[in-house]
């Protein structure tokens, strides 16, 4: 049996998870939440992570009922993400790996989301839609995306917004500015704030469903897996489900336990990588804020 511990802290969540051969043994995490409207700055987020990461590590080991000697590999988020929080996690992971005498593995954050989604849902060979919304400058309790989702449920009137799809590319540029202009309609009672949230969701999600269906057609795929923080959104899952049903395909998604950033997803991706023979030398254990998914050499799948 192979046991991997994973450290995640690319944005405002810090988590430590332990995975053993496809079983999540523990997955505690903490969230840095600022007052509404203030957002989270990299330096302050890193300070939060430093203050709790050892506590979260202890919780992970106790919950799993394991000792450092039981761990086979230490995985950490190499990127993408916010620089200061990433450095905090990398430093702790390096230190732990050296103290425990364990190999180290730098993991791509996006790959972590995908591998955790595949593990939890048991999707075979899905078309993956990765929708992330963590690095926002607007912070509300519990999160901007969740608040918009709840308000959108009360919306009844659709307000037309820019819809830009070119092949497999989407453009969200200008949509928020367009909504700011449309906010004038609120003063005239032409629509409500709930209507604008509803319209925003319907427009953006329609674009995502369209390009996902196009990808499925190109790849002759019959499965869709939604991962990332926005993957928790029930309306997105519902819209994607309708498209899949029309194509005779299957939709796979997870709840907030694994959609939202967590340590277990880094541990799972690290488990896959470690089992295929990958490790990260200490001299290469740096971080990068711009770590593209297609830069990762996938050696653990055909």
PDB file of C-alpha atoms in Angstrom:
ATOM      1  CA  UNK A   1       0.000   0.000   0.000  1.00  0.00           C
ATOM      2  CA  UNK A   2       1.182   3.506  -0.849  1.00  0.00           C
ATOM      3  CA  UNK A   3       0.365   6.415   1.467  1.00  0.00           C
ATOM      4  CA  UNK A   4       0.789  10.017   0.291  1.00  0.00           C
ATOM      5  CA  UNK A   5       0.248  13.218   2.258  1.00  0.00           C
ATOM      6  CA  UNK A   6      -0.701  16.338   0.297  1.00  0.00           C
ATOM      7  CA  UNK A   7      -0.361  20.036   1.167  1.00  0.00           C
ATOM      8  CA  UNK A   8      -2.628  22.548  -0.606  1.00  0.00           C
ATOM      9  CA  UNK A   9      -2.545  26.319  -0.125  1.00  0.00           C
ATOM     10  CA  UNK A  10      -2.632  28.066  -3.490  1.00  0.00           C
ATOM     11  CA  UNK A  11      -5.351  30.555  -2.537  1.00  0.00           C
ATOM     12  CA  UNK A  12      -7.366  31.315   0.606  1.00  0.00           C
ATOM     13  CA  UNK A  13      -7.705  27.699   1.745  1.00  0.00           C
ATOM     14  CA  UNK A  14      -5.027  25.658   3.474  1.00  0.00           C
ATOM     15  CA  UNK A  15      -5.495  21.901   3.602  1.00  0.00           C
ATOM     16  CA  UNK A  16      -3.607  18.722   4.383  1.00  0.00           C
ATOM     17  CA  UNK A  17      -4.938  15.408   3.105  1.00  0.00           C
ATOM     18  CA  UNK A  18      -3.770  11.808   3.308  1.00  0.00           C
ATOM     19  CA  UNK A  19      -4.622   9.184   0.676  1.00  0.00           C
ATOM     20  CA  UNK A  20      -3.894   5.457   0.738  1.00  0.00           C
ATOM     21  CA  UNK A  21      -4.479   3.525  -2.476  1.00  0.00           C
ATOM     22  CA  UNK A  22      -7.550   5.490  -3.512  1.00  0.00           C
ATOM     23  CA  UNK A  23      -8.957   5.905   0.003  1.00  0.00           C
ATOM     24  CA  UNK A  24      -9.123   9.363   1.582  1.00  0.00           C
ATOM     25  CA  UNK A  25      -7.986   8.863   5.177  1.00  0.00           C
ATOM     26  CA  UNK A  26      -8.174  12.509   6.260  1.00  0.00           C
ATOM     27  CA  UNK A  27      -8.762  15.914   4.696  1.00  0.00           C
ATOM     28  CA  UNK A  28      -8.895  18.828   7.196  1.00  0.00           C
ATOM     29  CA  UNK A  29      -8.641  22.418   5.973  1.00  0.00           C
ATOM     30  CA  UNK A  30      -9.008  26.049   7.032  1.00  0.00           C
ATOM     31  CA  UNK A  31     -10.281  29.052   5.082  1.00  0.00           C
ATOM     32  CA  UNK A  32      -8.981  32.596   5.306  1.00  0.00           C
ATOM     33  CA  UNK A  33     -12.070  34.832   5.261  1.00  0.00           C
ATOM     34  CA  UNK A  34     -11.841  38.615   5.241  1.00  0.00           C
ATOM     35  CA  UNK A  35     -14.632  41.145   5.869  1.00  0.00           C
ATOM     36  CA  UNK A  36     -17.103  41.543   2.961  1.00  0.00           C
ATOM     37  CA  UNK A  37     -15.713  43.552   0.070  1.00  0.00           C
ATOM     38  CA  UNK A  38     -12.050  43.501   1.111  1.00  0.00           C
ATOM     39  CA  UNK A  39     -10.693  40.471  -0.748  1.00  0.00           C
ATOM     40  CA  UNK A  40      -7.649  38.502   0.357  1.00  0.00           C
ATOM     41  CA  UNK A  41      -4.144  39.796  -0.260  1.00  0.00           C
ATOM     42  CA  UNK A  42      -1.304  37.308  -0.904  1.00  0.00           C
ATOM     43  CA  UNK A  43       0.810  38.402   2.079  1.00  0.00           C
ATOM     44  CA  UNK A  44      -2.075  38.297   4.537  1.00  0.00           C
ATOM     45  CA  UNK A  45      -3.266  34.964   3.144  1.00  0.00           C
ATOM     46  CA  UNK A  46       0.221  33.509   3.567  1.00  0.00           C
ATOM     47  CA  UNK A  47       0.326  34.800   7.145  1.00  0.00           C
ATOM     48  CA  UNK A  48      -2.924  32.978   7.854  1.00  0.00           C
ATOM     49  CA  UNK A  49      -1.606  29.774   6.329  1.00  0.00           C
ATOM     50  CA  UNK A  50       1.577  29.937   8.401  1.00  0.00           C
ATOM     51  CA  UNK A  51      -0.446  30.344  11.588  1.00  0.00           C
ATOM     52  CA  UNK A  52      -2.556  27.202  11.094  1.00  0.00           C
ATOM     53  CA  UNK A  53      -0.695  24.790   8.816  1.00  0.00           C
ATOM     54  CA  UNK A  54       1.027  22.824  11.590  1.00  0.00           C
ATOM     55  CA  UNK A  55      -2.293  22.444  13.401  1.00  0.00           C
ATOM     56  CA  UNK A  56      -3.931  21.175  10.224  1.00  0.00           C
ATOM     57  CA  UNK A  57      -1.018  18.775   9.665  1.00  0.00           C
ATOM     58  CA  UNK A  58      -1.447  17.361  13.163  1.00  0.00           C
ATOM     59  CA  UNK A  59      -5.184  16.963  12.591  1.00  0.00           C
ATOM     60  CA  UNK A  60      -4.589  15.112   9.320  1.00  0.00           C
ATOM     61  CA  UNK A  61      -2.252  12.602  10.943  1.00  0.00           C
ATOM     62  CA  UNK A  62      -4.508  12.061  13.960  1.00  0.00           C
ATOM     63  CA  UNK A  63      -7.646  11.676  11.846  1.00  0.00           C
ATOM     64  CA  UNK A  64      -5.898   9.130   9.624  1.00  0.00           C
ATOM     65  CA  UNK A  65      -4.431   7.329  12.625  1.00  0.00           C
ATOM     66  CA  UNK A  66      -0.970   7.435  11.092  1.00  0.00           C
ATOM     67  CA  UNK A  67       2.529   8.441  12.091  1.00  0.00           C
ATOM     68  CA  UNK A  68       5.215  10.074   9.901  1.00  0.00           C
ATOM     69  CA  UNK A  69       6.828   6.660   9.459  1.00  0.00           C
ATOM     70  CA  UNK A  70       3.660   5.454   7.693  1.00  0.00           C
ATOM     71  CA  UNK A  71       3.915   8.115   4.976  1.00  0.00           C
ATOM     72  CA  UNK A  72       5.604   7.122   1.705  1.00  0.00           C
ATOM     73  CA  UNK A  73       5.679  10.498  -0.090  1.00  0.00           C
ATOM     74  CA  UNK A  74       5.061  14.195   0.595  1.00  0.00           C
ATOM     75  CA  UNK A  75       3.187  16.098  -2.147  1.00  0.00           C
ATOM     76  CA  UNK A  76       2.584  19.845  -2.326  1.00  0.00           C
ATOM     77  CA  UNK A  77       0.981  22.346  -4.678  1.00  0.00           C
ATOM     78  CA  UNK A  78       3.647  23.704  -6.999  1.00  0.00           C
ATOM     79  CA  UNK A  79       1.216  26.032  -8.791  1.00  0.00           C
ATOM     80  CA  UNK A  80      -0.684  27.774 -10.223  1.00  0.00           C
ATOM     81  CA  UNK A  81      -1.874  30.125  -7.518  1.00  0.00           C
ATOM     82  CA  UNK A  82      -0.922  33.097  -5.365  1.00  0.00           C
ATOM     83  CA  UNK A  83       2.818  33.415  -4.852  1.00  0.00           C
ATOM     84  CA  UNK A  84       3.123  33.995  -1.107  1.00  0.00           C
ATOM     85  CA  UNK A  85       0.684  31.247  -0.045  1.00  0.00           C
ATOM     86  CA  UNK A  86       2.322  28.792  -2.464  1.00  0.00           C
ATOM     87  CA  UNK A  87       5.753  29.531  -0.980  1.00  0.00           C
ATOM     88  CA  UNK A  88       4.429  28.943   2.540  1.00  0.00           C
ATOM     89  CA  UNK A  89       3.129  25.497   1.627  1.00  0.00           C
ATOM     90  CA  UNK A  90       6.251  24.566  -0.341  1.00  0.00           C
ATOM     91  CA  UNK A  91       8.534  25.477   2.571  1.00  0.00           C
ATOM     92  CA  UNK A  92       6.540  23.351   5.011  1.00  0.00           C
ATOM     93  CA  UNK A  93       6.370  20.422   2.588  1.00  0.00           C
ATOM     94  CA  UNK A  94      10.150  20.571   1.966  1.00  0.00           C
ATOM     95  CA  UNK A  95      10.853  20.691   5.695  1.00  0.00           C
ATOM     96  CA  UNK A  96       8.505  17.812   6.478  1.00  0.00           C
ATOM     97  CA  UNK A  97       9.942  15.688   3.675  1.00  0.00           C
ATOM     98  CA  UNK A  98      13.491  16.208   4.953  1.00  0.00           C
ATOM     99  CA  UNK A  99      12.609  15.677   8.624  1.00  0.00           C
ATOM    100  CA  UNK A 100      10.713  12.493   7.836  1.00  0.00           C
ATOM    101  CA  UNK A 101      13.180  11.294   5.210  1.00  0.00           C
ATOM    102  CA  UNK A 102      10.502  11.013   2.512  1.00  0.00           C
ATOM    103  CA  UNK A 103      10.538  11.790  -1.238  1.00  0.00           C
ATOM    104  CA  UNK A 104       8.959  15.065  -2.352  1.00  0.00           C
ATOM    105  CA  UNK A 105       6.532  15.727  -5.219  1.00  0.00           C
ATOM    106  CA  UNK A 106       5.428  19.058  -6.712  1.00  0.00           C
ATOM    107  CA  UNK A 107       1.847  18.792  -8.026  1.00  0.00           C
ATOM    108  CA  UNK A 108      -0.072  20.933 -10.499  1.00  0.00           C
ATOM    109  CA  UNK A 109      -3.124  22.337  -8.700  1.00  0.00           C
ATOM    110  CA  UNK A 110      -5.451  21.790 -11.676  1.00  0.00           C
ATOM    111  CA  UNK A 111      -4.304  18.199 -12.116  1.00  0.00           C
ATOM    112  CA  UNK A 112      -5.107  17.697  -8.441  1.00  0.00           C
ATOM    113  CA  UNK A 113      -8.704  18.774  -9.037  1.00  0.00           C
ATOM    114  CA  UNK A 114      -9.017  16.444 -12.022  1.00  0.00           C
ATOM    115  CA  UNK A 115      -7.514  13.388 -10.346  1.00  0.00           C
ATOM    116  CA  UNK A 116      -9.659  13.847  -7.239  1.00  0.00           C
ATOM    117  CA  UNK A 117     -12.754  14.164  -9.421  1.00  0.00           C
ATOM    118  CA  UNK A 118     -11.872  10.976 -11.264  1.00  0.00           C
ATOM    119  CA  UNK A 119     -11.256   9.145  -7.998  1.00  0.00           C
ATOM    120  CA  UNK A 120     -14.493  10.188  -6.299  1.00  0.00           C
ATOM    121  CA  UNK A 121     -16.797   9.758  -9.309  1.00  0.00           C
ATOM    122  CA  UNK A 122     -15.005   6.786 -10.901  1.00  0.00           C
ATOM    123  CA  UNK A 123     -15.389   8.431 -14.320  1.00  0.00           C
ATOM    124  CA  UNK A 124     -13.560   6.344 -16.923  1.00  0.00           C
ATOM    125  CA  UNK A 125     -12.328   8.706 -19.640  1.00  0.00           C
ATOM    126  CA  UNK A 126     -14.287  11.945 -19.321  1.00  0.00           C
ATOM    127  CA  UNK A 127     -14.178  15.289 -21.047  1.00  0.00           C
ATOM    128  CA  UNK A 128     -13.155  17.521 -18.139  1.00  0.00           C
ATOM    129  CA  UNK A 129     -14.523  20.997 -17.488  1.00  0.00           C
ATOM    130  CA  UNK A 130     -12.348  22.686 -14.876  1.00  0.00           C
ATOM    131  CA  UNK A 131     -14.047  25.819 -13.544  1.00  0.00           C
ATOM    132  CA  UNK A 132     -12.138  27.665 -10.850  1.00  0.00           C
ATOM    133  CA  UNK A 133     -13.152  30.842  -9.091  1.00  0.00           C
ATOM    134  CA  UNK A 134     -10.855  30.981  -6.083  1.00  0.00           C
ATOM    135  CA  UNK A 135      -8.566  33.915  -6.853  1.00  0.00           C
ATOM    136  CA  UNK A 136     -11.112  36.697  -6.659  1.00  0.00           C
ATOM    137  CA  UNK A 137     -10.508  40.190  -5.312  1.00  0.00           C
ATOM    138  CA  UNK A 138     -14.040  40.387  -3.892  1.00  0.00           C
ATOM    139  CA  UNK A 139     -14.545  38.374  -0.710  1.00  0.00           C
ATOM    140  CA  UNK A 140     -17.855  37.818   1.001  1.00  0.00           C
ATOM    141  CA  UNK A 141     -18.822  35.256   3.592  1.00  0.00           C
ATOM    142  CA  UNK A 142     -18.842  32.487   2.579  1.00  0.00           C
ATOM    143  CA  UNK A 143     -17.837  33.338  -1.034  1.00  0.00           C
ATOM    144  CA  UNK A 144     -18.904  35.538  -3.964  1.00  0.00           C
ATOM    145  CA  UNK A 145     -19.813  32.598  -6.193  1.00  0.00           C
ATOM    146  CA  UNK A 146     -22.020  31.016  -3.559  1.00  0.00           C
ATOM    147  CA  UNK A 147     -23.804  34.293  -2.876  1.00  0.00           C
ATOM    148  CA  UNK A 148     -24.470  34.810  -6.585  1.00  0.00           C
ATOM    149  CA  UNK A 149     -25.800  31.250  -6.871  1.00  0.00           C
ATOM    150  CA  UNK A 150     -28.254  31.791  -4.017  1.00  0.00           C
ATOM    151  CA  UNK A 151     -29.486  35.132  -5.389  1.00  0.00           C
ATOM    152  CA  UNK A 152     -29.814  33.676  -8.887  1.00  0.00           C
ATOM    153  CA  UNK A 153     -32.315  31.117  -7.573  1.00  0.00           C
ATOM    154  CA  UNK A 154     -34.709  34.007  -6.916  1.00  0.00           C
ATOM    155  CA  UNK A 155     -34.249  35.627 -10.334  1.00  0.00           C
ATOM    156  CA  UNK A 156     -37.067  35.380 -12.886  1.00  0.00           C
ATOM    157  CA  UNK A 157     -36.182  37.859 -15.646  1.00  0.00           C
ATOM    158  CA  UNK A 158     -33.307  37.257 -18.067  1.00  0.00           C
ATOM    159  CA  UNK A 159     -31.265  40.338 -18.957  1.00  0.00           C
ATOM    160  CA  UNK A 160     -29.243  39.837 -22.137  1.00  0.00           C
ATOM    161  CA  UNK A 161     -25.480  39.923 -21.590  1.00  0.00           C
ATOM    162  CA  UNK A 162     -22.482  39.568 -23.965  1.00  0.00           C
ATOM    163  CA  UNK A 163     -22.101  35.980 -25.182  1.00  0.00           C
ATOM    164  CA  UNK A 164     -18.754  35.272 -26.848  1.00  0.00           C
ATOM    165  CA  UNK A 165     -17.711  31.806 -27.994  1.00  0.00           C
ATOM    166  CA  UNK A 166     -15.160  31.174 -30.733  1.00  0.00           C
ATOM    167  CA  UNK A 167     -14.496  27.497 -31.312  1.00  0.00           C
ATOM    168  CA  UNK A 168     -13.246  26.135 -28.009  1.00  0.00           C
ATOM    169  CA  UNK A 169     -12.501  29.584 -26.565  1.00  0.00           C
ATOM    170  CA  UNK A 170     -14.770  31.743 -24.450  1.00  0.00           C
ATOM    171  CA  UNK A 171     -14.396  35.392 -23.524  1.00  0.00           C
ATOM    172  CA  UNK A 172     -15.820  36.833 -20.318  1.00  0.00           C
ATOM    173  CA  UNK A 173     -14.208  40.202 -20.945  1.00  0.00           C
ATOM    174  CA  UNK A 174     -16.516  43.117 -20.280  1.00  0.00           C
ATOM    175  CA  UNK A 175     -19.391  41.147 -18.756  1.00  0.00           C
ATOM    176  CA  UNK A 176     -19.057  42.649 -15.267  1.00  0.00           C
ATOM    177  CA  UNK A 177     -18.728  46.141 -16.732  1.00  0.00           C
ATOM    178  CA  UNK A 178     -21.847  45.454 -18.774  1.00  0.00           C
ATOM    179  CA  UNK A 179     -23.668  44.404 -15.609  1.00  0.00           C
ATOM    180  CA  UNK A 180     -22.574  47.596 -13.859  1.00  0.00           C
ATOM    181  CA  UNK A 181     -24.269  49.545 -16.620  1.00  0.00           C
ATOM    182  CA  UNK A 182     -27.357  47.358 -16.324  1.00  0.00           C
ATOM    183  CA  UNK A 183     -27.453  48.134 -12.593  1.00  0.00           C
ATOM    184  CA  UNK A 184     -29.091  51.400 -13.587  1.00  0.00           C
ATOM    185  CA  UNK A 185     -32.127  49.280 -14.391  1.00  0.00           C
ATOM    186  CA  UNK A 186     -32.413  48.525 -10.684  1.00  0.00           C
ATOM    187  CA  UNK A 187     -33.174  52.180  -9.936  1.00  0.00           C
ATOM    188  CA  UNK A 188     -35.945  52.135 -12.528  1.00  0.00           C
ATOM    189  CA  UNK A 189     -37.358  48.877 -11.169  1.00  0.00           C
ATOM    190  CA  UNK A 190     -36.834  47.252 -14.577  1.00  0.00           C
ATOM    191  CA  UNK A 191     -35.131  44.262 -12.949  1.00  0.00           C
ATOM    192  CA  UNK A 192     -33.799  43.104  -9.602  1.00  0.00           C
ATOM    193  CA  UNK A 193     -30.347  42.224  -8.307  1.00  0.00           C
ATOM    194  CA  UNK A 194     -31.521  38.624  -8.302  1.00  0.00           C
ATOM    195  CA  UNK A 195     -32.371  38.927 -12.001  1.00  0.00           C
ATOM    196  CA  UNK A 196     -28.846  40.136 -12.775  1.00  0.00           C
ATOM    197  CA  UNK A 197     -27.299  37.228 -10.852  1.00  0.00           C
ATOM    198  CA  UNK A 198     -29.619  34.829 -12.664  1.00  0.00           C
ATOM    199  CA  UNK A 199     -28.682  36.334 -16.028  1.00  0.00           C
ATOM    200  CA  UNK A 200     -24.967  36.214 -15.247  1.00  0.00           C
ATOM    201  CA  UNK A 201     -25.118  32.525 -14.356  1.00  0.00           C
ATOM    202  CA  UNK A 202     -27.265  31.555 -17.323  1.00  0.00           C
ATOM    203  CA  UNK A 203     -24.981  33.360 -19.776  1.00  0.00           C
ATOM    204  CA  UNK A 204     -21.648  32.136 -18.455  1.00  0.00           C
ATOM    205  CA  UNK A 205     -22.801  28.579 -17.905  1.00  0.00           C
ATOM    206  CA  UNK A 206     -24.371  28.389 -21.357  1.00  0.00           C
ATOM    207  CA  UNK A 207     -21.007  29.287 -22.846  1.00  0.00           C
ATOM    208  CA  UNK A 208     -19.297  26.579 -20.800  1.00  0.00           C
ATOM    209  CA  UNK A 209     -21.867  23.962 -21.741  1.00  0.00           C
ATOM    210  CA  UNK A 210     -21.501  24.854 -25.417  1.00  0.00           C
ATOM    211  CA  UNK A 211     -17.736  24.405 -25.544  1.00  0.00           C
ATOM    212  CA  UNK A 212     -17.948  21.226 -23.459  1.00  0.00           C
ATOM    213  CA  UNK A 213     -20.416  19.719 -25.902  1.00  0.00           C
ATOM    214  CA  UNK A 214     -18.179  20.718 -28.794  1.00  0.00           C
ATOM    215  CA  UNK A 215     -15.207  19.016 -27.110  1.00  0.00           C
ATOM    216  CA  UNK A 216     -17.286  15.876 -26.598  1.00  0.00           C
ATOM    217  CA  UNK A 217     -18.202  15.843 -30.274  1.00  0.00           C
ATOM    218  CA  UNK A 218     -14.582  16.200 -31.368  1.00  0.00           C
ATOM    219  CA  UNK A 219     -13.411  13.427 -29.031  1.00  0.00           C
ATOM    220  CA  UNK A 220     -16.438  11.118 -29.372  1.00  0.00           C
ATOM    221  CA  UNK A 221     -16.755  11.338 -25.586  1.00  0.00           C
ATOM    222  CA  UNK A 222     -19.713  10.047 -23.591  1.00  0.00           C
ATOM    223  CA  UNK A 223     -18.672  11.354 -20.174  1.00  0.00           C
ATOM    224  CA  UNK A 224     -18.310  14.821 -18.645  1.00  0.00           C
ATOM    225  CA  UNK A 225     -16.534  15.544 -15.373  1.00  0.00           C
ATOM    226  CA  UNK A 226     -16.917  18.960 -13.730  1.00  0.00           C
ATOM    227  CA  UNK A 227     -14.151  19.911 -11.294  1.00  0.00           C
ATOM    228  CA  UNK A 228     -12.961  23.067  -9.550  1.00  0.00           C
ATOM    229  CA  UNK A 229     -14.611  25.320  -6.997  1.00  0.00           C
ATOM    230  CA  UNK A 230     -17.379  26.512  -9.331  1.00  0.00           C
ATOM    231  CA  UNK A 231     -18.166  22.856 -10.029  1.00  0.00           C
ATOM    232  CA  UNK A 232     -20.189  22.917  -6.787  1.00  0.00           C
ATOM    233  CA  UNK A 233     -22.757  25.167  -8.455  1.00  0.00           C
ATOM    234  CA  UNK A 234     -25.978  23.167  -8.791  1.00  0.00           C
ATOM    235  CA  UNK A 235     -27.269  25.231 -11.708  1.00  0.00           C
ATOM    236  CA  UNK A 236     -24.112  24.495 -13.718  1.00  0.00           C
ATOM    237  CA  UNK A 237     -24.524  20.806 -12.942  1.00  0.00           C
ATOM    238  CA  UNK A 238     -28.173  20.981 -13.971  1.00  0.00           C
ATOM    239  CA  UNK A 239     -27.462  22.671 -17.305  1.00  0.00           C
ATOM    240  CA  UNK A 240     -24.614  20.284 -18.075  1.00  0.00           C
ATOM    241  CA  UNK A 241     -26.877  17.382 -17.126  1.00  0.00           C
ATOM    242  CA  UNK A 242     -29.507  18.439 -19.664  1.00  0.00           C
ATOM    243  CA  UNK A 243     -26.900  18.551 -22.423  1.00  0.00           C
ATOM    244  CA  UNK A 244     -25.508  15.152 -21.442  1.00  0.00           C
ATOM    245  CA  UNK A 245     -28.972  13.599 -21.378  1.00  0.00           C
ATOM    246  CA  UNK A 246     -29.692  14.863 -24.881  1.00  0.00           C
ATOM    247  CA  UNK A 247     -26.441  13.242 -26.081  1.00  0.00           C
ATOM    248  CA  UNK A 248     -26.958  10.024 -24.137  1.00  0.00           C
ATOM    249  CA  UNK A 249     -23.875  10.834 -22.080  1.00  0.00           C
ATOM    250  CA  UNK A 250     -23.115  10.712 -18.351  1.00  0.00           C
ATOM    251  CA  UNK A 251     -22.360  13.647 -16.076  1.00  0.00           C
ATOM    252  CA  UNK A 252     -19.985  13.312 -13.125  1.00  0.00           C
ATOM    253  CA  UNK A 253     -19.541  15.947 -10.416  1.00  0.00           C
ATOM    254  CA  UNK A 254     -18.622  16.146  -6.727  1.00  0.00           C
ATOM    255  CA  UNK A 255     -19.866  18.169  -3.780  1.00  0.00           C
ATOM    256  CA  UNK A 256     -18.011  20.938  -1.948  1.00  0.00           C
ATOM    257  CA  UNK A 257     -16.011  18.398   0.088  1.00  0.00           C
ATOM    258  CA  UNK A 258     -13.815  17.763  -2.936  1.00  0.00           C
ATOM    259  CA  UNK A 259     -14.728  20.504  -5.466  1.00  0.00           C
ATOM    260  CA  UNK A 260     -13.256  23.188  -3.234  1.00  0.00           C
ATOM    261  CA  UNK A 261      -9.472  23.267  -2.754  1.00  0.00           C
ATOM    262  CA  UNK A 262      -8.303  20.549  -0.364  1.00  0.00           C
ATOM    263  CA  UNK A 263      -5.184  18.616   0.564  1.00  0.00           C
ATOM    264  CA  UNK A 264      -6.518  15.210  -0.452  1.00  0.00           C
ATOM    265  CA  UNK A 265      -6.649  16.204  -4.119  1.00  0.00           C
ATOM    266  CA  UNK A 266      -2.928  17.015  -4.029  1.00  0.00           C
ATOM    267  CA  UNK A 267      -2.279  13.751  -2.227  1.00  0.00           C
ATOM    268  CA  UNK A 268      -4.246  11.792  -4.843  1.00  0.00           C
ATOM    269  CA  UNK A 269      -2.452  13.394  -7.784  1.00  0.00           C
ATOM    270  CA  UNK A 270       0.823  12.847  -5.939  1.00  0.00           C
ATOM    271  CA  UNK A 271      -0.125   9.204  -5.371  1.00  0.00           C
ATOM    272  CA  UNK A 272      -0.641   8.709  -9.097  1.00  0.00           C
ATOM    273  CA  UNK A 273       2.622  10.453  -9.940  1.00  0.00           C
ATOM    274  CA  UNK A 274       4.649   8.657  -7.267  1.00  0.00           C
ATOM    275  CA  UNK A 275       3.353   5.251  -8.350  1.00  0.00           C
ATOM    276  CA  UNK A 276       4.494   6.017 -11.908  1.00  0.00           C
ATOM    277  CA  UNK A 277       8.016   6.751 -10.717  1.00  0.00           C
ATOM    278  CA  UNK A 278       7.966  10.542 -10.426  1.00  0.00           C
ATOM    279  CA  UNK A 279       9.603  12.523  -7.621  1.00  0.00           C
ATOM    280  CA  UNK A 280      10.845  16.104  -7.260  1.00  0.00           C
ATOM    281  CA  UNK A 281      14.433  16.815  -6.314  1.00  0.00           C
ATOM    282  CA  UNK A 282      14.883  19.343  -3.529  1.00  0.00           C
ATOM    283  CA  UNK A 283      16.706  21.682  -5.920  1.00  0.00           C
ATOM    284  CA  UNK A 284      13.654  21.645  -8.206  1.00  0.00           C
ATOM    285  CA  UNK A 285      11.045  22.097  -5.467  1.00  0.00           C
ATOM    286  CA  UNK A 286      10.208  25.685  -6.339  1.00  0.00           C
ATOM    287  CA  UNK A 287       6.762  27.114  -7.062  1.00  0.00           C
ATOM    288  CA  UNK A 288       5.300  28.894 -10.072  1.00  0.00           C
ATOM    289  CA  UNK A 289       2.203  31.060 -10.160  1.00  0.00           C
ATOM    290  CA  UNK A 290       1.701  30.232 -13.834  1.00  0.00           C
ATOM    291  CA  UNK A 291       1.869  26.460 -14.047  1.00  0.00           C
ATOM    292  CA  UNK A 292      -0.175  25.445 -17.076  1.00  0.00           C
ATOM    293  CA  UNK A 293      -2.009  22.140 -17.044  1.00  0.00           C
ATOM    294  CA  UNK A 294      -0.585  21.184 -20.437  1.00  0.00           C
ATOM    295  CA  UNK A 295       2.951  21.548 -19.073  1.00  0.00           C
ATOM    296  CA  UNK A 296       2.454  18.439 -16.952  1.00  0.00           C
ATOM    297  CA  UNK A 297       3.797  15.178 -18.349  1.00  0.00           C
ATOM    298  CA  UNK A 298       1.141  12.598 -17.515  1.00  0.00           C
ATOM    299  CA  UNK A 299       3.036   9.350 -17.000  1.00  0.00           C
ATOM    300  CA  UNK A 300       0.359   7.534 -15.020  1.00  0.00           C
ATOM    301  CA  UNK A 301      -2.327   7.223 -17.740  1.00  0.00           C
ATOM    302  CA  UNK A 302      -2.345   5.757 -21.236  1.00  0.00           C
TER     303      UNK A 302
END
